[in-house]
PDB file of C-alpha atoms in Angstrom:
ATOM      1  CA  MET A 289       0.012  -0.021  -0.030  1.00 45.00           C
ATOM      2  CA  GLU A 290       1.334   3.385  -0.958  1.00 51.00           C
ATOM      3  CA  LYS A 291       2.120   5.660   1.943  1.00 54.00           C
ATOM      4  CA  GLY A 292       0.613   9.107   1.319  1.00 55.00           C
ATOM      5  CA  ILE A 293       0.585  12.178   3.473  1.00 50.00           C
ATOM      6  CA  GLY A 294      -0.692  11.475   6.970  1.00 55.00           C
ATOM      7  CA  SER A 295      -0.992   7.823   5.985  1.00 59.00           C
ATOM      8  CA  GLY A 296      -2.636   5.536   8.447  1.00 70.00           C
ATOM      9  CA  GLY A 297      -5.580   7.784   9.260  1.00 80.00           C
ATOM     10  CA  ALA A 298      -6.635   5.931  12.303  1.00 85.00           C
ATOM     11  CA  PHE A 299      -6.305   8.976  14.489  1.00 87.00           C
ATOM     12  CA  ALA A 300      -8.152  11.214  11.878  1.00 87.00           C
ATOM     13  CA  TRP A 301     -10.939   8.588  11.872  1.00 90.00           C
ATOM     14  CA  PHE A 302     -11.166   8.403  15.674  1.00 91.00           C
ATOM     15  CA  PHE A 303     -10.871  12.138  16.188  1.00 92.00           C
ATOM     16  CA  GLN A 304     -13.586  12.833  13.681  1.00 94.00           C
ATOM     17  CA  ARG A 305     -16.038  10.729  15.768  1.00 94.00           C
ATOM     18  CA  ILE A 306     -15.099  12.117  19.167  1.00 95.00           C
ATOM     19  CA  SER A 307     -14.999  15.711  18.040  1.00 95.00           C
ATOM     20  CA  GLY A 308     -18.337  15.151  16.187  1.00 96.00           C
ATOM     21  CA  ALA A 309     -19.994  14.030  19.373  1.00 96.00           C
ATOM     22  CA  PHE A 310     -18.605  17.084  21.239  1.00 96.00           C
ATOM     23  CA  LEU A 311     -19.572  19.421  18.412  1.00 96.00           C
ATOM     24  CA  LEU A 312     -23.214  18.119  18.373  1.00 96.00           C
ATOM     25  CA  ILE A 313     -23.550  19.039  22.077  1.00 96.00           C
ATOM     26  CA  ALA A 314     -21.811  22.338  21.654  1.00 95.00           C
ATOM     27  CA  LEU A 315     -23.869  23.208  18.561  1.00 95.00           C
ATOM     28  CA  LEU A 316     -27.187  22.541  20.500  1.00 94.00           C
ATOM     29  CA  ALA A 317     -25.975  24.807  23.293  1.00 93.00           C
ATOM     30  CA  HIS A 318     -24.800  27.456  20.687  1.00 92.00           C
ATOM     31  CA  PHE A 319     -28.128  27.444  18.854  1.00 89.00           C
ATOM     32  CA  TRP A 320     -30.124  27.504  22.142  1.00 90.00           C
ATOM     33  CA  VAL A 321     -28.152  30.425  23.549  1.00 90.00           C
ATOM     34  CA  LEU A 322     -28.183  32.526  20.340  1.00 87.00           C
ATOM     35  CA  HIS A 323     -31.628  31.908  19.003  1.00 83.00           C
ATOM     36  CA  TYR A 324     -33.833  31.062  21.881  1.00 82.00           C
ATOM     37  CA  ALA A 325     -32.451  32.196  25.214  1.00 81.00           C
ATOM     38  CA  SER A 326     -32.340  35.917  24.041  1.00 76.00           C
ATOM     39  CA  ASN A 327     -35.512  35.904  21.874  1.00 72.00           C
ATOM     40  CA  GLY A 328     -33.468  35.209  18.817  1.00 69.00           C
ATOM     41  CA  GLU A 329     -31.958  38.541  18.478  1.00 76.00           C
ATOM     42  CA  VAL A 330     -28.246  38.765  17.665  1.00 83.00           C
ATOM     43  CA  THR A 331     -27.062  42.233  18.394  1.00 86.00           C
ATOM     44  CA  PHE A 332     -23.740  43.588  19.492  1.00 89.00           C
ATOM     45  CA  GLN A 333     -25.070  44.330  22.988  1.00 87.00           C
ATOM     46  CA  ILE A 334     -26.188  40.790  23.547  1.00 87.00           C
ATOM     47  CA  VAL A 335     -23.161  39.064  22.126  1.00 89.00           C
ATOM     48  CA  ALA A 336     -20.760  41.473  23.852  1.00 89.00           C
ATOM     49  CA  GLN A 337     -22.255  40.765  27.304  1.00 87.00           C
ATOM     50  CA  ARG A 338     -21.371  37.136  26.898  1.00 89.00           C
ATOM     51  CA  LEU A 339     -17.983  37.581  25.189  1.00 90.00           C
ATOM     52  CA  ALA A 340     -16.814  39.861  27.856  1.00 89.00           C
ATOM     53  CA  THR A 341     -16.628  37.048  30.406  1.00 91.00           C
ATOM     54  CA  PRO A 342     -13.644  34.637  30.618  1.00 92.00           C
ATOM     55  CA  LEU A 343     -15.991  31.496  30.856  1.00 94.00           C
ATOM     56  CA  TRP A 344     -17.629  32.405  27.445  1.00 93.00           C
ATOM     57  CA  LYS A 345     -14.280  33.130  25.905  1.00 94.00           C
ATOM     58  CA  THR A 346     -13.139  29.676  26.948  1.00 95.00           C
ATOM     59  CA  ILE A 347     -16.325  27.905  25.818  1.00 94.00           C
ATOM     60  CA  ASP A 348     -16.152  29.729  22.351  1.00 95.00           C
ATOM     61  CA  LEU A 349     -12.432  28.978  21.959  1.00 96.00           C
ATOM     62  CA  GLY A 350     -13.020  25.305  22.536  1.00 95.00           C
ATOM     63  CA  PHE A 351     -15.897  25.313  20.043  1.00 96.00           C
ATOM     64  CA  LEU A 352     -13.859  27.274  17.503  1.00 96.00           C
ATOM     65  CA  VAL A 353     -10.824  24.868  17.689  1.00 96.00           C
ATOM     66  CA  PHE A 354     -12.894  21.682  17.515  1.00 97.00           C
ATOM     67  CA  ALA A 355     -15.080  23.018  14.728  1.00 97.00           C
ATOM     68  CA  ILE A 356     -12.064  24.008  12.562  1.00 97.00           C
ATOM     69  CA  ILE A 357     -10.138  20.828  13.099  1.00 96.00           C
ATOM     70  CA  HIS A 358     -13.247  18.627  12.494  1.00 97.00           C
ATOM     71  CA  GLY A 359     -14.100  20.555   9.324  1.00 96.00           C
ATOM     72  CA  PHE A 360     -10.668  20.687   7.931  1.00 95.00           C
ATOM     73  CA  ASN A 361      -9.835  17.082   8.957  1.00 94.00           C
ATOM     74  CA  GLY A 362     -12.877  16.135   6.882  1.00 95.00           C
ATOM     75  CA  PHE A 363     -11.610  18.198   3.943  1.00 95.00           C
ATOM     76  CA  ILE A 364      -8.198  16.273   4.236  1.00 94.00           C
ATOM     77  CA  MET A 365      -9.908  12.907   4.378  1.00 93.00           C
ATOM     78  CA  VAL A 366     -11.853  13.793   1.193  1.00 94.00           C
ATOM     79  CA  ILE A 367      -8.730  14.853  -0.573  1.00 95.00           C
ATOM     80  CA  HIS A 368      -6.951  11.643   0.415  1.00 91.00           C
ATOM     81  CA  ASP A 369      -9.773   9.594  -1.003  1.00 91.00           C
ATOM     82  CA  TYR A 370     -10.053  11.257  -4.392  1.00 93.00           C
ATOM     83  CA  ILE A 371      -6.667  12.969  -5.199  1.00 94.00           C
ATOM     84  CA  HIS A 372      -4.203  10.374  -6.256  1.00 93.00           C
ATOM     85  CA  SER A 373      -1.425  12.638  -7.614  1.00 95.00           C
ATOM     86  CA  HIS A 374       1.138  13.072  -4.803  1.00 95.00           C
ATOM     87  CA  ASN A 375       2.040  16.613  -5.749  1.00 96.00           C
ATOM     88  CA  LEU A 376      -1.582  17.837  -6.068  1.00 97.00           C
ATOM     89  CA  ARG A 377      -2.416  16.121  -2.841  1.00 96.00           C
ATOM     90  CA  LEU A 378       0.455  17.849  -1.095  1.00 96.00           C
ATOM     91  CA  ALA A 379      -0.630  21.179  -2.528  1.00 97.00           C
ATOM     92  CA  LEU A 380      -4.303  20.756  -1.524  1.00 97.00           C
ATOM     93  CA  VAL A 381      -3.597  19.373   1.979  1.00 96.00           C
ATOM     94  CA  SER A 382      -1.108  22.352   2.504  1.00 97.00           C
ATOM     95  CA  LEU A 383      -3.772  24.747   1.430  1.00 97.00           C
ATOM     96  CA  VAL A 384      -6.303  23.269   3.883  1.00 97.00           C
ATOM     97  CA  TRP A 385      -3.742  23.630   6.670  1.00 97.00           C
ATOM     98  CA  VAL A 386      -2.853  27.207   5.760  1.00 98.00           C
ATOM     99  CA  VAL A 387      -6.581  28.195   5.468  1.00 97.00           C
ATOM    100  CA  GLY A 388      -7.456  26.353   8.699  1.00 96.00           C
ATOM    101  CA  ILE A 389      -4.634  28.029  10.656  1.00 97.00           C
ATOM    102  CA  LEU A 390      -5.434  31.497   9.231  1.00 97.00           C
ATOM    103  CA  ILE A 391      -9.170  31.262   9.992  1.00 97.00           C
ATOM    104  CA  GLY A 392      -8.327  29.822  13.442  1.00 97.00           C
ATOM    105  CA  ILE A 393      -6.087  32.782  14.191  1.00 97.00           C
ATOM    106  CA  MET A 394      -8.846  35.091  12.906  1.00 96.00           C
ATOM    107  CA  GLY A 395     -11.393  33.513  15.277  1.00 96.00           C
ATOM    108  CA  MET A 396      -8.999  33.554  18.252  1.00 96.00           C
ATOM    109  CA  ILE A 397      -8.284  37.259  17.681  1.00 95.00           C
ATOM    110  CA  THR A 398     -12.047  37.842  17.714  1.00 94.00           C
ATOM    111  CA  ILE A 399     -12.589  35.870  20.913  1.00 95.00           C
ATOM    112  CA  ILE A 400      -9.462  36.696  22.922  1.00 93.00           C
ATOM    113  CA  GLY A 401      -8.990  40.207  21.757  1.00 89.00           C
ATOM    114  CA  PHE A 402     -12.619  41.120  22.376  1.00 89.00           C
ATOM    115  CA  LYS A 403     -12.837  44.056  24.840  1.00 84.00           C
ATOM    116  CA  VAL A 404     -15.968  45.859  26.052  1.00 79.00           C
ATOM    117  CA  PRO A 405     -16.029  49.268  24.385  1.00 74.00           C
ATOM    118  CA  VAL A 406     -15.517  52.254  26.570  1.00 66.00           C
ATOM    119  CA  GLY A 407     -18.798  53.082  28.251  1.00 64.00           C
ATOM    120  CA  GLY A 408     -19.831  49.496  28.647  1.00 62.00           C
ATOM    121  CA  VAL A 409     -22.400  47.513  26.659  1.00 55.00           C
ATOM    122  CA  ILE A 410     -25.575  47.982  28.636  1.00 52.00           C
TER     123      ILE A 410
ATOM    124  CA  MET B 108     -13.604   1.307  -8.221  1.00 61.00           C
ATOM    125  CA  HIS B 109     -17.089   0.048  -8.096  1.00 70.00           C
ATOM    126  CA  TYR B 110     -19.821   1.804  -6.048  1.00 74.00           C
ATOM    127  CA  LYS B 111     -23.033   0.126  -4.990  1.00 78.00           C
ATOM    128  CA  TRP B 112     -25.590   2.924  -4.926  1.00 84.00           C
ATOM    129  CA  LYS B 113     -27.665   1.768  -1.971  1.00 87.00           C
ATOM    130  CA  THR B 114     -28.792   3.614   1.209  1.00 88.00           C
ATOM    131  CA  GLY B 115     -25.288   3.533   2.902  1.00 88.00           C
ATOM    132  CA  MET B 116     -23.598   4.911  -0.206  1.00 90.00           C
ATOM    133  CA  TRP B 117     -26.027   7.816  -0.532  1.00 92.00           C
ATOM    134  CA  ALA B 118     -25.736   8.500   3.146  1.00 94.00           C
ATOM    135  CA  PHE B 119     -21.932   8.619   2.866  1.00 94.00           C
ATOM    136  CA  VAL B 120     -22.018  10.901  -0.237  1.00 94.00           C
ATOM    137  CA  PHE B 121     -24.472  13.369   1.427  1.00 95.00           C
ATOM    138  CA  HIS B 122     -22.466  13.312   4.580  1.00 96.00           C
ATOM    139  CA  ARG B 123     -19.386  14.434   2.704  1.00 96.00           C
ATOM    140  CA  ALA B 124     -21.259  16.981   0.601  1.00 96.00           C
ATOM    141  CA  SER B 125     -22.983  18.539   3.672  1.00 97.00           C
ATOM    142  CA  GLY B 126     -19.573  18.474   5.539  1.00 97.00           C
ATOM    143  CA  LEU B 127     -17.744  20.320   2.853  1.00 96.00           C
ATOM    144  CA  ALA B 128     -20.659  22.922   2.751  1.00 97.00           C
ATOM    145  CA  LEU B 129     -20.540  23.319   6.542  1.00 97.00           C
ATOM    146  CA  SER B 130     -16.846  23.853   6.518  1.00 97.00           C
ATOM    147  CA  LEU B 131     -17.280  26.638   3.929  1.00 96.00           C
ATOM    148  CA  TYR B 132     -19.954  28.061   5.978  1.00 96.00           C
ATOM    149  CA  LEU B 133     -17.701  28.041   9.087  1.00 97.00           C
ATOM    150  CA  LEU B 134     -15.225  30.121   7.141  1.00 96.00           C
ATOM    151  CA  LEU B 135     -17.826  32.675   6.291  1.00 95.00           C
ATOM    152  CA  HIS B 136     -19.233  32.591   9.897  1.00 95.00           C
ATOM    153  CA  ILE B 137     -15.901  33.262  11.604  1.00 96.00           C
ATOM    154  CA  ASN B 138     -15.262  35.978   9.012  1.00 95.00           C
ATOM    155  CA  VAL B 139     -18.637  37.656   9.834  1.00 93.00           C
ATOM    156  CA  VAL B 140     -18.282  37.414  13.583  1.00 93.00           C
ATOM    157  CA  SER B 141     -14.762  39.018  13.335  1.00 93.00           C
ATOM    158  CA  SER B 142     -16.583  42.314  12.836  1.00 92.00           C
ATOM    159  CA  LEU B 143     -17.246  42.314  16.589  1.00 91.00           C
ATOM    160  CA  TYR B 144     -14.319  44.622  17.144  1.00 89.00           C
ATOM    161  CA  ASN B 145     -16.587  47.397  15.901  1.00 89.00           C
ATOM    162  CA  PRO B 146     -20.173  47.536  17.412  1.00 89.00           C
ATOM    163  CA  ALA B 147     -21.673  49.510  14.598  1.00 91.00           C
ATOM    164  CA  LYS B 148     -20.106  47.277  11.885  1.00 92.00           C
ATOM    165  CA  PHE B 149     -21.306  44.144  13.636  1.00 92.00           C
ATOM    166  CA  ASP B 150     -24.939  45.366  13.853  1.00 91.00           C
ATOM    167  CA  ASN B 151     -24.751  46.543  10.242  1.00 92.00           C
ATOM    168  CA  THR B 152     -23.575  43.089   9.223  1.00 92.00           C
ATOM    169  CA  MET B 153     -26.217  41.387  11.249  1.00 90.00           C
ATOM    170  CA  GLY B 154     -28.797  43.699   9.690  1.00 90.00           C
ATOM    171  CA  PHE B 155     -27.646  42.814   6.222  1.00 91.00           C
ATOM    172  CA  LEU B 156     -27.688  39.007   7.087  1.00 90.00           C
ATOM    173  CA  GLY B 157     -31.282  39.478   8.341  1.00 86.00           C
ATOM    174  CA  SER B 158     -32.507  40.085   4.783  1.00 87.00           C
ATOM    175  CA  PRO B 159     -34.986  37.570   3.313  1.00 86.00           C
ATOM    176  CA  LEU B 160     -32.360  36.084   1.009  1.00 88.00           C
ATOM    177  CA  PHE B 161     -30.095  35.104   3.848  1.00 91.00           C
ATOM    178  CA  ARG B 162     -33.046  33.858   5.955  1.00 88.00           C
ATOM    179  CA  ILE B 163     -33.922  31.438   3.166  1.00 89.00           C
ATOM    180  CA  LEU B 164     -30.265  30.383   2.835  1.00 92.00           C
ATOM    181  CA  GLU B 165     -30.284  29.667   6.515  1.00 93.00           C
ATOM    182  CA  ILE B 166     -32.955  27.115   5.870  1.00 95.00           C
ATOM    183  CA  GLY B 167     -30.416  25.399   3.636  1.00 96.00           C
ATOM    184  CA  LEU B 168     -27.953  25.698   6.553  1.00 96.00           C
ATOM    185  CA  LEU B 169     -30.568  24.053   8.837  1.00 96.00           C
ATOM    186  CA  ALA B 170     -30.929  21.138   6.401  1.00 97.00           C
ATOM    187  CA  ALA B 171     -27.116  20.610   6.114  1.00 97.00           C
ATOM    188  CA  VAL B 172     -26.565  20.820   9.852  1.00 97.00           C
ATOM    189  CA  LEU B 173     -29.509  18.438  10.636  1.00 97.00           C
ATOM    190  CA  TYR B 174     -28.279  15.910   7.953  1.00 97.00           C
ATOM    191  CA  HIS B 175     -24.725  15.975   9.081  1.00 97.00           C
ATOM    192  CA  SER B 176     -25.729  15.674  12.780  1.00 97.00           C
ATOM    193  CA  LEU B 177     -28.140  12.944  12.422  1.00 97.00           C
ATOM    194  CA  ASN B 178     -26.046  10.898   9.989  1.00 96.00           C
ATOM    195  CA  GLY B 179     -23.104  11.597  12.323  1.00 96.00           C
ATOM    196  CA  ILE B 180     -25.011   9.950  15.125  1.00 96.00           C
ATOM    197  CA  ARG B 181     -25.697   7.032  12.722  1.00 96.00           C
ATOM    198  CA  ILE B 182     -21.963   6.759  11.959  1.00 95.00           C
ATOM    199  CA  PHE B 183     -21.129   6.771  15.722  1.00 95.00           C
ATOM    200  CA  LEU B 184     -23.628   3.984  16.222  1.00 94.00           C
ATOM    201  CA  ILE B 185     -22.330   1.881  13.431  1.00 94.00           C
ATOM    202  CA  ASP B 186     -18.735   2.301  14.315  1.00 92.00           C
ATOM    203  CA  PHE B 187     -18.992   2.025  18.115  1.00 93.00           C
ATOM    204  CA  THR B 188     -22.039  -0.148  18.863  1.00 93.00           C
ATOM    205  CA  ASN B 189     -23.155  -3.445  17.584  1.00 90.00           C
ATOM    206  CA  SER B 190     -25.714  -2.003  15.099  1.00 89.00           C
ATOM    207  CA  THR B 191     -23.771  -2.187  11.867  1.00 88.00           C
ATOM    208  CA  ARG B 192     -26.257  -4.617  10.232  1.00 89.00           C
ATOM    209  CA  LYS B 193     -29.150  -2.210  11.081  1.00 90.00           C
ATOM    210  CA  HIS B 194     -27.530   0.829   9.476  1.00 90.00           C
ATOM    211  CA  SER B 195     -30.156   1.110   6.793  1.00 91.00           C
ATOM    212  CA  GLN B 196     -33.075   1.021   9.294  1.00 92.00           C
ATOM    213  CA  ILE B 197     -31.216   3.505  11.479  1.00 94.00           C
ATOM    214  CA  PHE B 198     -30.928   5.815   8.421  1.00 94.00           C
ATOM    215  CA  TRP B 199     -34.634   5.811   7.676  1.00 95.00           C
ATOM    216  CA  LEU B 200     -35.603   6.186  11.402  1.00 95.00           C
ATOM    217  CA  LEU B 201     -33.272   9.214  11.587  1.00 96.00           C
ATOM    218  CA  ALA B 202     -34.642  10.465   8.336  1.00 95.00           C
ATOM    219  CA  VAL B 203     -38.105  10.681   9.778  1.00 96.00           C
ATOM    220  CA  VAL B 204     -36.733  12.418  12.839  1.00 97.00           C
ATOM    221  CA  GLY B 205     -34.768  14.801  10.746  1.00 96.00           C
ATOM    222  CA  LEU B 206     -37.718  15.631   8.517  1.00 97.00           C
ATOM    223  CA  ILE B 207     -39.877  16.519  11.571  1.00 97.00           C
ATOM    224  CA  ILE B 208     -37.081  18.740  13.048  1.00 96.00           C
ATOM    225  CA  PHE B 209     -36.593  20.341   9.625  1.00 96.00           C
ATOM    226  CA  VAL B 210     -40.315  21.280   9.267  1.00 96.00           C
ATOM    227  CA  ALA B 211     -40.534  22.428  12.873  1.00 95.00           C
ATOM    228  CA  GLY B 212     -37.449  24.648  12.301  1.00 92.00           C
ATOM    229  CA  ALA B 213     -38.082  25.836   8.747  1.00 94.00           C
ATOM    230  CA  TYR B 214     -41.619  26.990   9.366  1.00 92.00           C
ATOM    231  CA  PRO B 215     -40.662  29.607  12.046  1.00 89.00           C
ATOM    232  CA  MET B 216     -37.731  30.658   9.867  1.00 88.00           C
ATOM    233  CA  LEU B 217     -39.954  31.293   6.791  1.00 89.00           C
ATOM    234  CA  HIS B 218     -42.389  32.989   9.088  1.00 87.00           C
ATOM    235  CA  HIS B 219     -39.619  35.253  10.558  1.00 80.00           C
ATOM    236  CA  ALA B 220     -38.486  36.082   6.857  1.00 78.00           C
ATOM    237  CA  GLY B 221     -42.084  37.237   6.197  1.00 79.00           C
ATOM    238  CA  ILE B 222     -42.848  34.465   3.667  1.00 79.00           C
ATOM    239  CA  LEU B 223     -45.293  32.286   5.592  1.00 75.00           C
TER     240      LEU B 223
END
């Protein structure tokens, strides 16, 4: 059997199932909090009140990281299944890594860097 | 390669298609939420995304999330419990569950968009 990039894939397989179970629970909570608990309104005021607290920053960071890894791990699995050219595979998997890391950094800046504007949010 | 186009194969293909779509949505979602650094910009963006077009697209998002979640549960059951031989029945059982949740979710969404 030819050894490709990230050959084996047992960890990717296992991680996908564990993170999927976690994401399902996190997504239900996310949906409930955003669209039911506050009458479905998503305004800066409502979001800022949550994102100003360290607990919500932690929850959102965990959700962000797992969602990105699950999504991009899925992308890489699909690439491994259908792209047989070694060079193209390397290029596409690298692209997925670069986009994943960049969007992860963008999300982290949003969450960690969030500060309540001067004058408060209420 | 020879595919057998039965229930399991369709379930697999739709899982991948919905997964890829959800990953692309995740990119947009993180991008949109990054406008939080500016309160006015965030509310502006949310107002823009509140237009009927995006409310209808969100129903597609509901469908993709529902399919991927429920079939994900099915994959979990097939891989980790002794239910592999029942995968087809599990699929159709979850399809009924999914359809009910979809209608229950899509109706208020259409209503909110001013369509129903």
